[in-house]
mmCIF file of C-alpha atoms in Angstrom:
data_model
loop_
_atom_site.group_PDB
_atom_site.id
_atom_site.type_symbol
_atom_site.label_atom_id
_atom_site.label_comp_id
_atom_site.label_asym_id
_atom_site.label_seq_id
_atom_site.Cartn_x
_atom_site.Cartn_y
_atom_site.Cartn_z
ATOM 1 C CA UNK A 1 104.169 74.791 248.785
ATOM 2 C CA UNK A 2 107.197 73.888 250.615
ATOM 3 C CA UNK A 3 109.144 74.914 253.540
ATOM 4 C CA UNK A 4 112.566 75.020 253.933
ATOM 5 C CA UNK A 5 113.812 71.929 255.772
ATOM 6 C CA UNK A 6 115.693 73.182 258.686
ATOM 7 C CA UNK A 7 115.432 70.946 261.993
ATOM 8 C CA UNK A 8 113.029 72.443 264.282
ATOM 9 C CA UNK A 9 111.077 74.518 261.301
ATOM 10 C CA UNK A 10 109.761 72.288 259.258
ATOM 11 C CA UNK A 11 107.539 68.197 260.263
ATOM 12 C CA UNK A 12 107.605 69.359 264.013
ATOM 13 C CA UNK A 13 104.654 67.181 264.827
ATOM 14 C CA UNK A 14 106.213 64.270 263.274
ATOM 15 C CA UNK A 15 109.973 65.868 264.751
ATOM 16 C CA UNK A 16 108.501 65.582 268.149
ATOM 17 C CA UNK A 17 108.005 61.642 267.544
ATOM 18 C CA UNK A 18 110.696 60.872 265.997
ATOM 19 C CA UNK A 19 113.561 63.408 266.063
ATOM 20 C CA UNK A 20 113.378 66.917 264.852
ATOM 21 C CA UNK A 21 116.658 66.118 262.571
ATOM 22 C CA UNK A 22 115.552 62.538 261.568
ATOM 23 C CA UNK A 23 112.295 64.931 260.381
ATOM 24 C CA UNK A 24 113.949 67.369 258.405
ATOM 25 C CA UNK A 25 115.713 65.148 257.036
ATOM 26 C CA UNK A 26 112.926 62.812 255.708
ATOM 27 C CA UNK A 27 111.264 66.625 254.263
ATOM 28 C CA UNK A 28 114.418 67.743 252.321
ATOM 29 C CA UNK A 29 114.543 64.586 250.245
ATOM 30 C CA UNK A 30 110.758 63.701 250.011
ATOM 31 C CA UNK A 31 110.410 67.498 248.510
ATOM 32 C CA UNK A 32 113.324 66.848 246.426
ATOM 33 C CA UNK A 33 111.585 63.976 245.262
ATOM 34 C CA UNK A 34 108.537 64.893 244.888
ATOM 35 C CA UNK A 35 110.074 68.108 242.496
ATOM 36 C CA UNK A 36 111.962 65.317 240.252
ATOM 37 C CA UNK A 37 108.754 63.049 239.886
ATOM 38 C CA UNK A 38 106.206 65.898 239.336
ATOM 39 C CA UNK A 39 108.248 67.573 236.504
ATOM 40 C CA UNK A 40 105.560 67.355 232.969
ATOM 41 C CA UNK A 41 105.992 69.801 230.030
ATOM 42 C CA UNK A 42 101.954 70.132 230.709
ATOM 43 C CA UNK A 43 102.173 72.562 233.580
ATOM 44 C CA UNK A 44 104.714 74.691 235.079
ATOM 45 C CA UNK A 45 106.719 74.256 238.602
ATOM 46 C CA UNK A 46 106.364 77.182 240.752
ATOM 47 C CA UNK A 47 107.792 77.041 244.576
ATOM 48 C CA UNK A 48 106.349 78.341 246.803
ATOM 49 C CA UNK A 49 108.862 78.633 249.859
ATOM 50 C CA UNK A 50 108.532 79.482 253.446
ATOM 51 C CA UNK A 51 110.143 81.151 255.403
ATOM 52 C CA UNK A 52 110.262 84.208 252.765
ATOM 53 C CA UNK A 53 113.875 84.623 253.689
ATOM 54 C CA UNK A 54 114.326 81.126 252.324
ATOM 55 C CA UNK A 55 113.803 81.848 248.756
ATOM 56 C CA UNK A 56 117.634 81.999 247.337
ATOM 57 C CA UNK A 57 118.136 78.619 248.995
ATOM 58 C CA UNK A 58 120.376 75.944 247.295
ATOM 59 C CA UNK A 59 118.166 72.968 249.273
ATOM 60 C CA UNK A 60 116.053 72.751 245.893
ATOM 61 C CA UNK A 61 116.882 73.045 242.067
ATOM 62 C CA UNK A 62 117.581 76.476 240.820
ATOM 63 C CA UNK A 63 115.547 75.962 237.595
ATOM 64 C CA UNK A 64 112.512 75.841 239.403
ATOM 65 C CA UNK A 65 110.572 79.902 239.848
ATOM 66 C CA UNK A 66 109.901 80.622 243.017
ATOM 67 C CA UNK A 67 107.867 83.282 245.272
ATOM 68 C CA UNK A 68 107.837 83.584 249.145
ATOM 69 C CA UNK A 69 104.601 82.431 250.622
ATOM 70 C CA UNK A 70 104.131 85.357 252.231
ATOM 71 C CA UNK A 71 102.790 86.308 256.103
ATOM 72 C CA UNK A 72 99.886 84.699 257.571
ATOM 73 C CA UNK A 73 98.295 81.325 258.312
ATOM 74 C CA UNK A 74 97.754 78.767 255.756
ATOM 75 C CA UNK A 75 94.928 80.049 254.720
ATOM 76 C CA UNK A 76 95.954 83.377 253.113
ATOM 77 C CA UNK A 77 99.290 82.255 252.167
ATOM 78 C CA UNK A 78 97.499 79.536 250.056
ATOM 79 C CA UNK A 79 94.995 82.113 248.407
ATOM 80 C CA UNK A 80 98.472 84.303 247.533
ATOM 81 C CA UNK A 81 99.926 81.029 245.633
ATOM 82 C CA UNK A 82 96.502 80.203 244.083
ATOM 83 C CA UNK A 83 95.995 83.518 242.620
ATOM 84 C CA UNK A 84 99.506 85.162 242.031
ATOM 85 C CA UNK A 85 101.980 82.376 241.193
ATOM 86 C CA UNK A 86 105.194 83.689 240.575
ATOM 87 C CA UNK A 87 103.625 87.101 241.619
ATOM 88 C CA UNK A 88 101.479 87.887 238.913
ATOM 89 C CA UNK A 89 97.654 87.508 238.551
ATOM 90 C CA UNK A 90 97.042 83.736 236.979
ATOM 91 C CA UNK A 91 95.285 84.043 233.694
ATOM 92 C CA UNK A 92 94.732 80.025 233.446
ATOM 93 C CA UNK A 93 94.275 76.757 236.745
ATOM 94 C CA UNK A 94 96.360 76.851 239.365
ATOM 95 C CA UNK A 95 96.671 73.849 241.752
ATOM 96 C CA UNK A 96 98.895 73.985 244.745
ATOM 97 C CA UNK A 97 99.991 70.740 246.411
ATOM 98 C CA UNK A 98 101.820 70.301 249.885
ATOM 99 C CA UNK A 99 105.050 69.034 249.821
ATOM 100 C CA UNK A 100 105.142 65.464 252.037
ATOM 101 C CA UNK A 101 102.797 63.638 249.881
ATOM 102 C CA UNK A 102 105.171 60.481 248.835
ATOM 103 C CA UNK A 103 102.670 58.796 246.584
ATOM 104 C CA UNK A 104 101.880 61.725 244.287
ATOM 105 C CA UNK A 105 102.368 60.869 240.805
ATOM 106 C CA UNK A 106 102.036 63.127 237.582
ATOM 107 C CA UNK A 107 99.084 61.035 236.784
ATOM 108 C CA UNK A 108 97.383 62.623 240.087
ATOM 109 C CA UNK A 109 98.073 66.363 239.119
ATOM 110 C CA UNK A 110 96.964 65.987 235.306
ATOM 111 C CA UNK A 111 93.705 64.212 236.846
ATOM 112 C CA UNK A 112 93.216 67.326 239.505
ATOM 113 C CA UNK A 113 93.791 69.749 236.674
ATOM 114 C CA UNK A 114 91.413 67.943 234.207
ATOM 115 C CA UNK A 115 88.920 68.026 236.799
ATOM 116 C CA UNK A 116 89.068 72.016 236.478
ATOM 117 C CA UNK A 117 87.397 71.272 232.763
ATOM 118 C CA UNK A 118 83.927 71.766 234.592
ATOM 119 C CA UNK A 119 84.606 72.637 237.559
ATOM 120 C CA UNK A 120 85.387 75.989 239.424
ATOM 121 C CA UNK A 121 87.719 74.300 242.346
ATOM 122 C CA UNK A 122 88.928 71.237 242.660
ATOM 123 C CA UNK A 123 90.325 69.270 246.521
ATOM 124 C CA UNK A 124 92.986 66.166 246.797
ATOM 125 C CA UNK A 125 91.225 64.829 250.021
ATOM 126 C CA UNK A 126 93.383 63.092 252.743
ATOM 127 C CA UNK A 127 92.195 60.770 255.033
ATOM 128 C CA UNK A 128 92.622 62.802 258.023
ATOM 129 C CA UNK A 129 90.183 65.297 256.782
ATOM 130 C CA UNK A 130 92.468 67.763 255.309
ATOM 131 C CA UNK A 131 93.869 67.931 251.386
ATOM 132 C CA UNK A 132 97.027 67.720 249.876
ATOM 133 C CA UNK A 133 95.670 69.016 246.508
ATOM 134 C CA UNK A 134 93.705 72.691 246.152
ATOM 135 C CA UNK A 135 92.756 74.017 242.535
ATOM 136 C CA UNK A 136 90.859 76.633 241.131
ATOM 137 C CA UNK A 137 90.056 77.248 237.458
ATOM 138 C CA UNK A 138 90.156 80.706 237.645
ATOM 139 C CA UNK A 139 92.165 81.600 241.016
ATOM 140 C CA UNK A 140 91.370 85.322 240.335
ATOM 141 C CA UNK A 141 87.531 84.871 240.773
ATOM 142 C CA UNK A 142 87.802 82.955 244.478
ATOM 143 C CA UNK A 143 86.160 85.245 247.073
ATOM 144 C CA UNK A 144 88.463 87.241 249.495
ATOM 145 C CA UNK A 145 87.973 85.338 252.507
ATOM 146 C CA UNK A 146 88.804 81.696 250.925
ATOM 147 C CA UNK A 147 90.045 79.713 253.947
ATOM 148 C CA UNK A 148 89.070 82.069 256.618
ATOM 149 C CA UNK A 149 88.423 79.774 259.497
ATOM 150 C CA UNK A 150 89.435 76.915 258.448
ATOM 151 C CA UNK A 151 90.876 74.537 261.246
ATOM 152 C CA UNK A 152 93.775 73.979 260.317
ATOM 153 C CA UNK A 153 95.113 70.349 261.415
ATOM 154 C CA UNK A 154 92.548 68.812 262.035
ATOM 155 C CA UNK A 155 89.715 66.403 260.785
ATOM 156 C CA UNK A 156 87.855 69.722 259.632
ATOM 157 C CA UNK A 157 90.242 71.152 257.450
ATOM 158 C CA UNK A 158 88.845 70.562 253.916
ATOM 159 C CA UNK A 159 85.225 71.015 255.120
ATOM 160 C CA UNK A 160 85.766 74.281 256.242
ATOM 161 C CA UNK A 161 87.323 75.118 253.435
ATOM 162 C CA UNK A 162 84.881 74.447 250.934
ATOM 163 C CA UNK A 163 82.189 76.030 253.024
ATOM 164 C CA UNK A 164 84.382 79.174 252.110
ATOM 165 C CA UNK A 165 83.616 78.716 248.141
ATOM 166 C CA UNK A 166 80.110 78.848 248.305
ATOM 167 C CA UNK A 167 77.781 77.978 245.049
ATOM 168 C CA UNK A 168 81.785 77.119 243.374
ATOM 169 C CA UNK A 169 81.747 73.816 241.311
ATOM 170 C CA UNK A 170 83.765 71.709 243.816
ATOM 171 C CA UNK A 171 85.429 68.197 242.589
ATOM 172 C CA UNK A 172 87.130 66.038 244.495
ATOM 173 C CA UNK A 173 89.939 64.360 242.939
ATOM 174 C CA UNK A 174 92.274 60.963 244.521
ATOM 175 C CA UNK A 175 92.558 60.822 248.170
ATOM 176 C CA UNK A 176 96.081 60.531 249.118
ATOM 177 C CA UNK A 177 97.915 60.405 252.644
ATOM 178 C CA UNK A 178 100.253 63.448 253.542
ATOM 179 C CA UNK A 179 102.894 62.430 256.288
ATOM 180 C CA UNK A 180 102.135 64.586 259.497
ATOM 181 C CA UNK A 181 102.945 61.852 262.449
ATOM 182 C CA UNK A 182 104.864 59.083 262.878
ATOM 183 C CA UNK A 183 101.777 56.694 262.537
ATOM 184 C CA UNK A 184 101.617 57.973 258.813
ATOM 185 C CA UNK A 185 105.561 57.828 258.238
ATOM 186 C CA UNK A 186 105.335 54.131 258.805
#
């Protein structure tokens, strides 16, 4: 999941500490990145972009399929990418990852994904009590009100959203930092 990096759209908690341009322009090459370093003939690339208007943009590789997150809070825009990557129900796992995670390695993905072996969802937990990782094995079966309530930004994040997959197989996978403040950009 990605957003596209325009100044004042896109890191504006970390924008307000240290520049909203400075901030975008930290996003638009940690995504690109972050695309070049996750790229593994095991799974397939799928961006999804916000703002939906955003999807034709030349800010990332063109080889890459993408779909428009969609309207909504996290929440439901996540479910959408889980369960209808590239707009079409998912027959196999999905994980979705968020975009300003600089030590994500291919290693971490094949691990969240292997996970999914015997397990019906799997979370990349950050330290800050929210995920940069969500899986499902099969994204189709997730009840309709995955993520409802979940507080967003803030230390409750990935509780809440695993009290929305009740008697689901959860694993938790490597815990890795996503870049929200200036604190975590140093």
């Amino acid at each position: 999941m990605l957003k596209e990096p325009r100044p004042g759209q896109v890191k504006t908690r970390l924008g307000r500490q240290i520049g909203m341009i400075p901030a975008a322009w930290w996003y638009r090459h940690q995504s690109a990145r972050l695309l070049r370093r996750l790229r593994d003939p095991r799974w397939r690339i799928v961006l999804a972009v916000s703002p939906d208007r955003a999807i034709g943009s030349r800010v990332w590789t063109a080889d890459l399929a993408r779909q428009p997150q969609g309207p909504g809070d996290l929440g439901p825009r996540m479910l959408r990418g889980l369960q209808r990557p590239e707009g079409r129900a998912s027959q196999g796992p999905v994980c979705l990852i968020g975009s300003d995670i600089p030590a994500i390695t291919r290693a971490h993905i094949a691990r969240a994904f292997a996970a999914l072996g015997d397990h019906d969802a799997v979370f990349g937990p950050a330290p800050d009590g929210g995920f940069w990782l969500v899986g499902a094995r099969h994204p189709a079966r997730l009840p309709r009100d995955t993520f409802k309530g979940a507080r967003w930004s803030s230390r409750h994040a990935l509780a809440d959203s695993i009290a929305t997959l009740p008697g689901l197989r959860i694993a938790l996978t490597d815990r890795l930092r996503d870049i929200d403040t200036a604190a975590d950009f140093k």
